[in-house]
Amino acid sequence: MNRRLLPRLLLTPAMATLFLWMIVPLVMTIYFSLIRYNLMQPDQTGFAGLENFEYFVTDPSFGTAVVNTLLLLGSVILITVVAGIAIALLINEPFPGRGIVRVLLISPFFVMPTVNALMWKNMMMNPIYGVLAQVWMFFGAAPVDWLTDHPLFSVIVMVSWQWLPFATLIFMTSLQSMNHEQLEASRMDGANYLQQLRYLYVPHLARSVAVVVMIELIFLLSIFAEIYTTTGGGPGDASTNVTFLIFKQALLNFDAGVASAGALFAVVLANIAAVFLIRMVGKNLDK
């Protein structure tokens, strides 16, 4: 009995701290979502019920924000998974300088999101002196103002560039554990590279793909720095996602109640996505 009790007592402070760290913010968010709490209207207080939730979901920007969030998630995950597998396969075979190439491929993941956004905004996508503008002018075409004409696409490119190294690293690690005897046997049986890719490489990478999708989805739901630094959610609501909409309600409109309701909506959205992802990962792990 004492052998079981002592470890539990030793773990109690850490577990209690973790519990409070998770529960207290959630309880406060639920509380603020049910009351009137606008910093610009301190005289209007009291129980609001579901008014904050209704106001949030009926916001003219809500539908656009949800669609932009889904497009951002789907596009970035698709780009990073497909390009990550392609790059991992490309550098899987030994070649001179492979170690240096791997380090260079992984390094963008360690760039802070704000720095990443500023680099793309000023160095790459600036319509006057950006690298892309210079390439366009070299071929005689008019430079594109990416952040104004294609704001959501620009954000997708920035985020994909930063998360591609993560996916590549996971896929590279997975490829190292492949059974090379199977590959050699398939070559001896006359299988070409496309057949090896379909029947050996892709099935082997299924678990890694599931892990990459799950981790990226969790973090991409909270994309904010890239949008705030470059497009500011605009023009209009063209690049506003759910996270940025919550920011606008909280800080631009000073309405903590509506922002809390939006935060709870984001939590529900994340949990719905997590349920499907956990099932997908579980199926891949059982294979």
PDB file of C-alpha atoms in Angstrom:
ATOM      1  CA  MET A   1       0.000   0.000   0.000  1.00  0.00           C
ATOM      2  CA  ASN A   2       2.783   2.428   0.954  1.00  0.00           C
ATOM      3  CA  ARG A   3       4.637   1.616  -2.246  1.00  0.00           C
ATOM      4  CA  ARG A   4       1.631   2.815  -4.276  1.00  0.00           C
ATOM      5  CA  LEU A   5       0.804   5.791  -2.050  1.00  0.00           C
ATOM      6  CA  LEU A   6       4.268   7.366  -2.012  1.00  0.00           C
ATOM      7  CA  PRO A   7       4.636   7.794  -5.803  1.00  0.00           C
ATOM      8  CA  ARG A   8       1.134   9.292  -5.969  1.00  0.00           C
ATOM      9  CA  LEU A   9       1.913  11.745  -3.183  1.00  0.00           C
ATOM     10  CA  LEU A  10       5.125  12.785  -4.947  1.00  0.00           C
ATOM     11  CA  LEU A  11       3.230  13.357  -8.186  1.00  0.00           C
ATOM     12  CA  THR A  12       0.397  15.289  -6.556  1.00  0.00           C
ATOM     13  CA  PRO A  13       2.043  18.791  -6.605  1.00  0.00           C
ATOM     14  CA  ALA A  14       2.934  18.505 -10.294  1.00  0.00           C
ATOM     15  CA  MET A  15      -0.465  17.123 -11.263  1.00  0.00           C
ATOM     16  CA  ALA A  16      -2.292  19.754  -9.205  1.00  0.00           C
ATOM     17  CA  THR A  17      -0.246  22.545 -10.803  1.00  0.00           C
ATOM     18  CA  LEU A  18      -0.921  21.186 -14.297  1.00  0.00           C
ATOM     19  CA  PHE A  19      -4.609  20.816 -13.503  1.00  0.00           C
ATOM     20  CA  LEU A  20      -4.908  24.403 -12.262  1.00  0.00           C
ATOM     21  CA  TRP A  21      -2.873  25.674 -15.211  1.00  0.00           C
ATOM     22  CA  MET A  22      -5.376  24.079 -17.596  1.00  0.00           C
ATOM     23  CA  ILE A  23      -8.638  24.511 -15.723  1.00  0.00           C
ATOM     24  CA  VAL A  24      -8.382  28.071 -14.377  1.00  0.00           C
ATOM     25  CA  PRO A  25      -8.032  29.759 -17.820  1.00  0.00           C
ATOM     26  CA  LEU A  26     -10.825  27.592 -19.205  1.00  0.00           C
ATOM     27  CA  VAL A  27     -13.174  28.431 -16.330  1.00  0.00           C
ATOM     28  CA  MET A  28     -12.377  32.151 -16.661  1.00  0.00           C
ATOM     29  CA  THR A  29     -13.029  32.001 -20.414  1.00  0.00           C
ATOM     30  CA  ILE A  30     -16.395  30.319 -19.850  1.00  0.00           C
ATOM     31  CA  TYR A  31     -17.261  32.914 -17.193  1.00  0.00           C
ATOM     32  CA  PHE A  32     -16.396  35.908 -19.405  1.00  0.00           C
ATOM     33  CA  SER A  33     -18.281  34.369 -22.345  1.00  0.00           C
ATOM     34  CA  LEU A  34     -21.491  34.405 -20.301  1.00  0.00           C
ATOM     35  CA  ILE A  35     -21.335  38.017 -19.080  1.00  0.00           C
ATOM     36  CA  ARG A  36     -21.304  41.489 -20.663  1.00  0.00           C
ATOM     37  CA  TYR A  37     -17.725  42.693 -20.432  1.00  0.00           C
ATOM     38  CA  ASN A  38     -16.806  45.424 -22.896  1.00  0.00           C
ATOM     39  CA  LEU A  39     -13.967  47.690 -21.783  1.00  0.00           C
ATOM     40  CA  MET A  40     -15.455  50.581 -23.744  1.00  0.00           C
ATOM     41  CA  GLN A  41     -18.819  50.185 -22.023  1.00  0.00           C
ATOM     42  CA  PRO A  42     -18.031  49.488 -18.352  1.00  0.00           C
ATOM     43  CA  ASP A  43     -21.561  50.434 -17.271  1.00  0.00           C
ATOM     44  CA  GLN A  44     -23.096  47.514 -19.194  1.00  0.00           C
ATOM     45  CA  THR A  45     -22.557  44.445 -17.037  1.00  0.00           C
ATOM     46  CA  GLY A  46     -24.487  41.403 -15.913  1.00  0.00           C
ATOM     47  CA  PHE A  47     -25.362  37.952 -17.169  1.00  0.00           C
ATOM     48  CA  ALA A  48     -25.544  37.753 -20.981  1.00  0.00           C
ATOM     49  CA  GLY A  49     -26.377  34.101 -21.495  1.00  0.00           C
ATOM     50  CA  LEU A  50     -25.696  33.085 -25.086  1.00  0.00           C
ATOM     51  CA  GLU A  51     -25.721  36.639 -26.454  1.00  0.00           C
ATOM     52  CA  ASN A  52     -21.929  36.710 -26.855  1.00  0.00           C
ATOM     53  CA  PHE A  53     -21.975  33.439 -28.818  1.00  0.00           C
ATOM     54  CA  GLU A  54     -24.797  34.709 -31.007  1.00  0.00           C
ATOM     55  CA  TYR A  55     -22.965  37.975 -31.647  1.00  0.00           C
ATOM     56  CA  PHE A  56     -19.777  36.127 -32.570  1.00  0.00           C
ATOM     57  CA  VAL A  57     -21.347  33.677 -35.020  1.00  0.00           C
ATOM     58  CA  THR A  58     -23.514  36.388 -36.595  1.00  0.00           C
ATOM     59  CA  ASP A  59     -20.541  38.676 -37.146  1.00  0.00           C
ATOM     60  CA  PRO A  60     -20.303  39.465 -40.895  1.00  0.00           C
ATOM     61  CA  SER A  61     -16.702  38.238 -40.810  1.00  0.00           C
ATOM     62  CA  PHE A  62     -17.485  34.902 -39.143  1.00  0.00           C
ATOM     63  CA  GLY A  63     -18.321  32.859 -42.261  1.00  0.00           C
ATOM     64  CA  THR A  64     -15.319  34.202 -44.150  1.00  0.00           C
ATOM     65  CA  ALA A  65     -13.043  33.530 -41.175  1.00  0.00           C
ATOM     66  CA  VAL A  66     -14.175  29.899 -40.914  1.00  0.00           C
ATOM     67  CA  VAL A  67     -13.725  29.311 -44.657  1.00  0.00           C
ATOM     68  CA  ASN A  68     -10.288  30.977 -44.592  1.00  0.00           C
ATOM     69  CA  THR A  69      -9.283  28.850 -41.611  1.00  0.00           C
ATOM     70  CA  LEU A  70     -10.255  25.637 -43.410  1.00  0.00           C
ATOM     71  CA  LEU A  71      -8.527  26.734 -46.622  1.00  0.00           C
ATOM     72  CA  LEU A  72      -5.388  27.665 -44.697  1.00  0.00           C
ATOM     73  CA  LEU A  73      -5.310  24.363 -42.828  1.00  0.00           C
ATOM     74  CA  GLY A  74      -6.040  22.207 -45.850  1.00  0.00           C
ATOM     75  CA  SER A  75      -3.635  23.998 -48.187  1.00  0.00           C
ATOM     76  CA  VAL A  76      -0.679  24.091 -45.794  1.00  0.00           C
ATOM     77  CA  ILE A  77      -1.115  20.446 -44.780  1.00  0.00           C
ATOM     78  CA  LEU A  78      -1.416  19.329 -48.417  1.00  0.00           C
ATOM     79  CA  ILE A  79       1.630  21.332 -49.511  1.00  0.00           C
ATOM     80  CA  THR A  80       3.832  20.238 -46.612  1.00  0.00           C
ATOM     81  CA  VAL A  81       2.877  16.562 -46.860  1.00  0.00           C
ATOM     82  CA  VAL A  82       3.306  16.267 -50.645  1.00  0.00           C
ATOM     83  CA  ALA A  83       6.420  18.449 -50.876  1.00  0.00           C
ATOM     84  CA  GLY A  84       7.845  16.961 -47.662  1.00  0.00           C
ATOM     85  CA  ILE A  85       7.582  13.419 -49.017  1.00  0.00           C
ATOM     86  CA  ALA A  86       9.097  14.494 -52.342  1.00  0.00           C
ATOM     87  CA  ILE A  87      12.065  16.233 -50.687  1.00  0.00           C
ATOM     88  CA  ALA A  88      12.601  13.382 -48.229  1.00  0.00           C
ATOM     89  CA  LEU A  89      12.709  10.880 -51.082  1.00  0.00           C
ATOM     90  CA  LEU A  90      15.034  13.145 -53.046  1.00  0.00           C
ATOM     91  CA  ILE A  91      17.646  13.406 -50.296  1.00  0.00           C
ATOM     92  CA  ASN A  92      17.202   9.876 -48.968  1.00  0.00           C
ATOM     93  CA  GLU A  93      19.900   8.437 -51.184  1.00  0.00           C
ATOM     94  CA  PRO A  94      23.550   9.270 -50.325  1.00  0.00           C
ATOM     95  CA  PHE A  95      25.210  12.100 -52.249  1.00  0.00           C
ATOM     96  CA  PRO A  96      28.088  14.514 -51.557  1.00  0.00           C
ATOM     97  CA  GLY A  97      27.079  17.216 -49.068  1.00  0.00           C
ATOM     98  CA  ARG A  98      23.887  15.487 -47.972  1.00  0.00           C
ATOM     99  CA  GLY A  99      24.462  16.459 -44.334  1.00  0.00           C
ATOM    100  CA  ILE A 100      24.743  20.151 -45.180  1.00  0.00           C
ATOM    101  CA  VAL A 101      21.662  19.987 -47.396  1.00  0.00           C
ATOM    102  CA  ARG A 102      19.651  18.412 -44.595  1.00  0.00           C
ATOM    103  CA  VAL A 103      20.668  21.121 -42.138  1.00  0.00           C
ATOM    104  CA  LEU A 104      19.717  23.851 -44.631  1.00  0.00           C
ATOM    105  CA  LEU A 105      16.352  22.202 -45.292  1.00  0.00           C
ATOM    106  CA  ILE A 106      15.494  21.982 -41.601  1.00  0.00           C
ATOM    107  CA  SER A 107      16.682  25.481 -40.601  1.00  0.00           C
ATOM    108  CA  PRO A 108      13.539  27.441 -41.707  1.00  0.00           C
ATOM    109  CA  PHE A 109      11.513  25.658 -39.032  1.00  0.00           C
ATOM    110  CA  PHE A 110      13.514  27.443 -36.330  1.00  0.00           C
ATOM    111  CA  VAL A 111      12.703  30.914 -37.693  1.00  0.00           C
ATOM    112  CA  MET A 112      10.217  32.758 -35.486  1.00  0.00           C
ATOM    113  CA  PRO A 113       6.796  33.282 -37.132  1.00  0.00           C
ATOM    114  CA  THR A 114       7.057  37.080 -36.975  1.00  0.00           C
ATOM    115  CA  VAL A 115      10.528  37.049 -38.533  1.00  0.00           C
ATOM    116  CA  ASN A 116       9.282  34.644 -41.182  1.00  0.00           C
ATOM    117  CA  ALA A 117       6.391  36.982 -42.021  1.00  0.00           C
ATOM    118  CA  LEU A 118       8.611  40.075 -42.148  1.00  0.00           C
ATOM    119  CA  MET A 119      11.101  38.313 -44.402  1.00  0.00           C
ATOM    120  CA  TRP A 120       8.416  37.281 -46.899  1.00  0.00           C
ATOM    121  CA  LYS A 121       6.707  40.660 -46.704  1.00  0.00           C
ATOM    122  CA  ASN A 122       9.808  42.808 -47.264  1.00  0.00           C
ATOM    123  CA  MET A 123      12.328  40.586 -49.034  1.00  0.00           C
ATOM    124  CA  MET A 124      10.224  38.272 -51.179  1.00  0.00           C
ATOM    125  CA  MET A 125       6.764  39.737 -51.870  1.00  0.00           C
ATOM    126  CA  ASN A 126       7.386  43.463 -51.877  1.00  0.00           C
ATOM    127  CA  PRO A 127       6.000  44.704 -55.238  1.00  0.00           C
ATOM    128  CA  ILE A 128       8.894  47.141 -55.750  1.00  0.00           C
ATOM    129  CA  TYR A 129      12.161  45.626 -54.534  1.00  0.00           C
ATOM    130  CA  GLY A 130      11.147  42.090 -53.546  1.00  0.00           C
ATOM    131  CA  VAL A 131      12.800  39.054 -55.070  1.00  0.00           C
ATOM    132  CA  LEU A 132       9.599  37.938 -56.791  1.00  0.00           C
ATOM    133  CA  ALA A 133       9.089  41.431 -58.246  1.00  0.00           C
ATOM    134  CA  GLN A 134      12.626  41.377 -59.666  1.00  0.00           C
ATOM    135  CA  VAL A 135      12.000  37.958 -61.234  1.00  0.00           C
ATOM    136  CA  TRP A 136       8.739  39.200 -62.784  1.00  0.00           C
ATOM    137  CA  MET A 137      10.458  42.299 -64.226  1.00  0.00           C
ATOM    138  CA  PHE A 138      13.345  40.175 -65.546  1.00  0.00           C
ATOM    139  CA  PHE A 139      10.851  38.288 -67.702  1.00  0.00           C
ATOM    140  CA  GLY A 140       9.105  41.507 -68.732  1.00  0.00           C
ATOM    141  CA  ALA A 141       5.982  41.013 -66.609  1.00  0.00           C
ATOM    142  CA  ALA A 142       4.385  43.494 -64.221  1.00  0.00           C
ATOM    143  CA  PRO A 143       5.205  42.797 -60.552  1.00  0.00           C
ATOM    144  CA  VAL A 144       2.400  41.400 -58.405  1.00  0.00           C
ATOM    145  CA  ASP A 145       1.364  42.988 -55.125  1.00  0.00           C
ATOM    146  CA  TRP A 146       0.934  39.626 -53.448  1.00  0.00           C
ATOM    147  CA  LEU A 147      -0.281  40.798 -50.039  1.00  0.00           C
ATOM    148  CA  THR A 148      -2.988  42.974 -51.608  1.00  0.00           C
ATOM    149  CA  ASP A 149      -4.069  40.911 -54.607  1.00  0.00           C
ATOM    150  CA  HIS A 150      -3.582  37.423 -53.133  1.00  0.00           C
ATOM    151  CA  PRO A 151      -3.503  37.851 -49.333  1.00  0.00           C
ATOM    152  CA  LEU A 152      -4.640  34.390 -48.224  1.00  0.00           C
ATOM    153  CA  PHE A 153      -2.428  32.666 -50.788  1.00  0.00           C
ATOM    154  CA  SER A 154       0.513  34.731 -49.528  1.00  0.00           C
ATOM    155  CA  VAL A 155      -0.120  33.634 -45.944  1.00  0.00           C
ATOM    156  CA  ILE A 156      -0.384  30.010 -47.087  1.00  0.00           C
ATOM    157  CA  VAL A 157       3.007  30.281 -48.814  1.00  0.00           C
ATOM    158  CA  MET A 158       4.641  31.800 -45.706  1.00  0.00           C
ATOM    159  CA  VAL A 159       3.253  29.199 -43.334  1.00  0.00           C
ATOM    160  CA  SER A 160       3.996  26.314 -45.723  1.00  0.00           C
ATOM    161  CA  TRP A 161       7.603  27.455 -46.081  1.00  0.00           C
ATOM    162  CA  GLN A 162       8.057  27.380 -42.320  1.00  0.00           C
ATOM    163  CA  TRP A 163       6.328  24.040 -41.691  1.00  0.00           C
ATOM    164  CA  LEU A 164       7.767  22.182 -44.688  1.00  0.00           C
ATOM    165  CA  PRO A 165      11.078  21.438 -42.872  1.00  0.00           C
ATOM    166  CA  PHE A 166       9.168  19.836 -39.999  1.00  0.00           C
ATOM    167  CA  ALA A 167       7.330  17.473 -42.339  1.00  0.00           C
ATOM    168  CA  THR A 168      10.530  16.746 -44.263  1.00  0.00           C
ATOM    169  CA  LEU A 169      12.380  15.875 -41.040  1.00  0.00           C
ATOM    170  CA  ILE A 170       9.661  13.432 -39.950  1.00  0.00           C
ATOM    171  CA  PHE A 171       9.571  11.761 -43.371  1.00  0.00           C
ATOM    172  CA  MET A 172      13.375  11.575 -43.565  1.00  0.00           C
ATOM    173  CA  THR A 173      13.466   9.839 -40.189  1.00  0.00           C
ATOM    174  CA  SER A 174      10.765   7.405 -41.283  1.00  0.00           C
ATOM    175  CA  LEU A 175      12.581   6.525 -44.493  1.00  0.00           C
ATOM    176  CA  GLN A 176      15.684   5.584 -42.516  1.00  0.00           C
ATOM    177  CA  SER A 177      13.755   2.692 -40.965  1.00  0.00           C
ATOM    178  CA  MET A 178      12.647   1.161 -44.263  1.00  0.00           C
ATOM    179  CA  ASN A 179      13.489  -2.450 -44.978  1.00  0.00           C
ATOM    180  CA  HIS A 180      16.164  -2.181 -47.670  1.00  0.00           C
ATOM    181  CA  GLU A 181      15.956  -5.903 -48.345  1.00  0.00           C
ATOM    182  CA  GLN A 182      12.395  -5.402 -49.603  1.00  0.00           C
ATOM    183  CA  LEU A 183      13.581  -2.616 -51.886  1.00  0.00           C
ATOM    184  CA  GLU A 184      16.357  -4.782 -53.291  1.00  0.00           C
ATOM    185  CA  ALA A 185      13.961  -7.687 -53.762  1.00  0.00           C
ATOM    186  CA  SER A 186      11.482  -5.458 -55.597  1.00  0.00           C
ATOM    187  CA  ARG A 187      14.258  -4.237 -57.921  1.00  0.00           C
ATOM    188  CA  MET A 188      15.276  -7.807 -58.660  1.00  0.00           C
ATOM    189  CA  ASP A 189      11.648  -8.630 -59.457  1.00  0.00           C
ATOM    190  CA  GLY A 190      11.582  -5.829 -62.011  1.00  0.00           C
ATOM    191  CA  ALA A 191       9.597  -3.205 -60.102  1.00  0.00           C
ATOM    192  CA  ASN A 192      10.183   0.341 -61.343  1.00  0.00           C
ATOM    193  CA  TYR A 193      10.439   3.398 -59.104  1.00  0.00           C
ATOM    194  CA  LEU A 194       6.759   4.333 -59.417  1.00  0.00           C
ATOM    195  CA  GLN A 195       5.721   0.852 -58.333  1.00  0.00           C
ATOM    196  CA  GLN A 196       8.116   1.010 -55.381  1.00  0.00           C
ATOM    197  CA  LEU A 197       6.701   4.392 -54.498  1.00  0.00           C
ATOM    198  CA  ARG A 198       3.118   3.123 -54.545  1.00  0.00           C
ATOM    199  CA  TYR A 199       3.529  -0.237 -52.825  1.00  0.00           C
ATOM    200  CA  LEU A 200       6.537   0.319 -50.522  1.00  0.00           C
ATOM    201  CA  TYR A 201       7.333   3.960 -49.808  1.00  0.00           C
ATOM    202  CA  VAL A 202       3.812   5.373 -49.416  1.00  0.00           C
ATOM    203  CA  PRO A 203       2.488   2.570 -47.148  1.00  0.00           C
ATOM    204  CA  HIS A 204       5.611   2.858 -45.003  1.00  0.00           C
ATOM    205  CA  LEU A 205       5.109   6.628 -44.638  1.00  0.00           C
ATOM    206  CA  ALA A 206       1.417   6.322 -43.674  1.00  0.00           C
ATOM    207  CA  ARG A 207       2.088   6.626 -39.942  1.00  0.00           C
ATOM    208  CA  SER A 208       4.403   9.581 -40.437  1.00  0.00           C
ATOM    209  CA  VAL A 209       1.811  11.349 -42.570  1.00  0.00           C
ATOM    210  CA  ALA A 210      -0.804  10.858 -39.850  1.00  0.00           C
ATOM    211  CA  VAL A 211       1.527  12.298 -37.203  1.00  0.00           C
ATOM    212  CA  VAL A 212       2.466  15.289 -39.363  1.00  0.00           C
ATOM    213  CA  VAL A 213      -1.180  16.054 -40.146  1.00  0.00           C
ATOM    214  CA  MET A 214      -2.177  15.832 -36.481  1.00  0.00           C
ATOM    215  CA  ILE A 215       0.620  18.045 -35.163  1.00  0.00           C
ATOM    216  CA  GLU A 216       0.292  20.624 -37.921  1.00  0.00           C
ATOM    217  CA  LEU A 217      -3.469  20.883 -37.521  1.00  0.00           C
ATOM    218  CA  ILE A 218      -3.134  21.551 -33.797  1.00  0.00           C
ATOM    219  CA  PHE A 219      -0.675  24.402 -34.337  1.00  0.00           C
ATOM    220  CA  LEU A 220      -2.116  25.817 -37.555  1.00  0.00           C
ATOM    221  CA  LEU A 221      -5.472  26.475 -35.922  1.00  0.00           C
ATOM    222  CA  SER A 222      -3.772  29.268 -33.969  1.00  0.00           C
ATOM    223  CA  ILE A 223      -1.955  30.970 -36.869  1.00  0.00           C
ATOM    224  CA  PHE A 224      -1.858  34.668 -36.024  1.00  0.00           C
ATOM    225  CA  ALA A 225       1.584  36.298 -36.279  1.00  0.00           C
ATOM    226  CA  GLU A 226       1.862  35.898 -40.054  1.00  0.00           C
ATOM    227  CA  ILE A 227      -1.546  37.490 -40.641  1.00  0.00           C
ATOM    228  CA  TYR A 228      -1.054  40.308 -38.142  1.00  0.00           C
ATOM    229  CA  THR A 229       2.408  41.179 -39.469  1.00  0.00           C
ATOM    230  CA  THR A 230       1.604  41.114 -43.184  1.00  0.00           C
ATOM    231  CA  THR A 231      -2.044  41.569 -44.181  1.00  0.00           C
ATOM    232  CA  GLY A 232      -3.762  42.556 -40.946  1.00  0.00           C
ATOM    233  CA  GLY A 233      -6.597  40.224 -41.896  1.00  0.00           C
ATOM    234  CA  GLY A 234      -7.349  42.176 -45.047  1.00  0.00           C
ATOM    235  CA  PRO A 235      -7.997  43.534 -47.506  1.00  0.00           C
ATOM    236  CA  GLY A 236     -11.379  43.488 -45.814  1.00  0.00           C
ATOM    237  CA  ASP A 237     -11.665  39.973 -44.425  1.00  0.00           C
ATOM    238  CA  ALA A 238      -9.791  38.258 -47.255  1.00  0.00           C
ATOM    239  CA  SER A 239      -7.129  36.760 -44.943  1.00  0.00           C
ATOM    240  CA  THR A 240      -8.974  36.773 -41.615  1.00  0.00           C
ATOM    241  CA  ASN A 241      -9.092  33.408 -39.852  1.00  0.00           C
ATOM    242  CA  VAL A 242     -10.912  32.470 -36.642  1.00  0.00           C
ATOM    243  CA  THR A 243      -7.911  33.338 -34.469  1.00  0.00           C
ATOM    244  CA  PHE A 244      -7.564  36.788 -35.997  1.00  0.00           C
ATOM    245  CA  LEU A 245     -11.314  37.364 -35.705  1.00  0.00           C
ATOM    246  CA  ILE A 246     -11.078  36.643 -31.978  1.00  0.00           C
ATOM    247  CA  PHE A 247      -8.225  39.139 -31.775  1.00  0.00           C
ATOM    248  CA  LYS A 248     -10.334  41.783 -33.480  1.00  0.00           C
ATOM    249  CA  GLN A 249     -13.198  41.201 -31.068  1.00  0.00           C
ATOM    250  CA  ALA A 250     -10.899  41.246 -28.033  1.00  0.00           C
ATOM    251  CA  LEU A 251      -8.501  44.098 -28.734  1.00  0.00           C
ATOM    252  CA  LEU A 252      -9.959  46.141 -31.566  1.00  0.00           C
ATOM    253  CA  ASN A 253     -13.526  46.085 -30.235  1.00  0.00           C
ATOM    254  CA  PHE A 254     -12.449  45.727 -26.577  1.00  0.00           C
ATOM    255  CA  ASP A 255     -15.185  43.126 -26.082  1.00  0.00           C
ATOM    256  CA  ALA A 256     -13.785  40.442 -23.783  1.00  0.00           C
ATOM    257  CA  GLY A 257     -17.137  38.649 -23.596  1.00  0.00           C
ATOM    258  CA  VAL A 258     -17.486  38.089 -27.338  1.00  0.00           C
ATOM    259  CA  ALA A 259     -13.785  37.240 -27.640  1.00  0.00           C
ATOM    260  CA  SER A 260     -14.169  34.595 -24.921  1.00  0.00           C
ATOM    261  CA  ALA A 261     -17.139  33.122 -26.776  1.00  0.00           C
ATOM    262  CA  GLY A 262     -15.002  33.000 -29.917  1.00  0.00           C
ATOM    263  CA  ALA A 263     -12.197  31.304 -28.001  1.00  0.00           C
ATOM    264  CA  LEU A 264     -14.599  28.595 -26.837  1.00  0.00           C
ATOM    265  CA  PHE A 265     -15.750  28.143 -30.436  1.00  0.00           C
ATOM    266  CA  ALA A 266     -12.104  27.652 -31.439  1.00  0.00           C
ATOM    267  CA  VAL A 267     -11.683  25.078 -28.661  1.00  0.00           C
ATOM    268  CA  VAL A 268     -14.726  23.156 -29.908  1.00  0.00           C
ATOM    269  CA  LEU A 269     -13.411  23.320 -33.494  1.00  0.00           C
ATOM    270  CA  ALA A 270     -10.004  22.044 -32.371  1.00  0.00           C
ATOM    271  CA  ASN A 271     -11.539  19.169 -30.416  1.00  0.00           C
ATOM    272  CA  ILE A 272     -13.708  18.109 -33.360  1.00  0.00           C
ATOM    273  CA  ALA A 273     -10.610  18.046 -35.555  1.00  0.00           C
ATOM    274  CA  ALA A 274      -8.672  16.184 -32.845  1.00  0.00           C
ATOM    275  CA  VAL A 275     -11.292  13.410 -32.660  1.00  0.00           C
ATOM    276  CA  PHE A 276     -10.980  12.664 -36.372  1.00  0.00           C
ATOM    277  CA  LEU A 277      -7.198  12.896 -36.240  1.00  0.00           C
ATOM    278  CA  ILE A 278      -6.876  10.582 -33.256  1.00  0.00           C
ATOM    279  CA  ARG A 279      -8.998   8.011 -35.071  1.00  0.00           C
ATOM    280  CA  MET A 280      -6.908   8.390 -38.211  1.00  0.00           C
ATOM    281  CA  VAL A 281      -3.630   8.069 -36.305  1.00  0.00           C
ATOM    282  CA  GLY A 282      -4.999   5.096 -34.364  1.00  0.00           C
ATOM    283  CA  LYS A 283      -5.909   3.234 -37.561  1.00  0.00           C
ATOM    284  CA  ASN A 284      -2.439   3.866 -38.996  1.00  0.00           C
ATOM    285  CA  LEU A 285      -0.734   2.732 -35.802  1.00  0.00           C
ATOM    286  CA  ASP A 286      -2.767  -0.482 -35.741  1.00  0.00           C
ATOM    287  CA  LYS A 287      -1.661  -1.487 -39.224  1.00  0.00           C
TER     288      LYS A 287
END
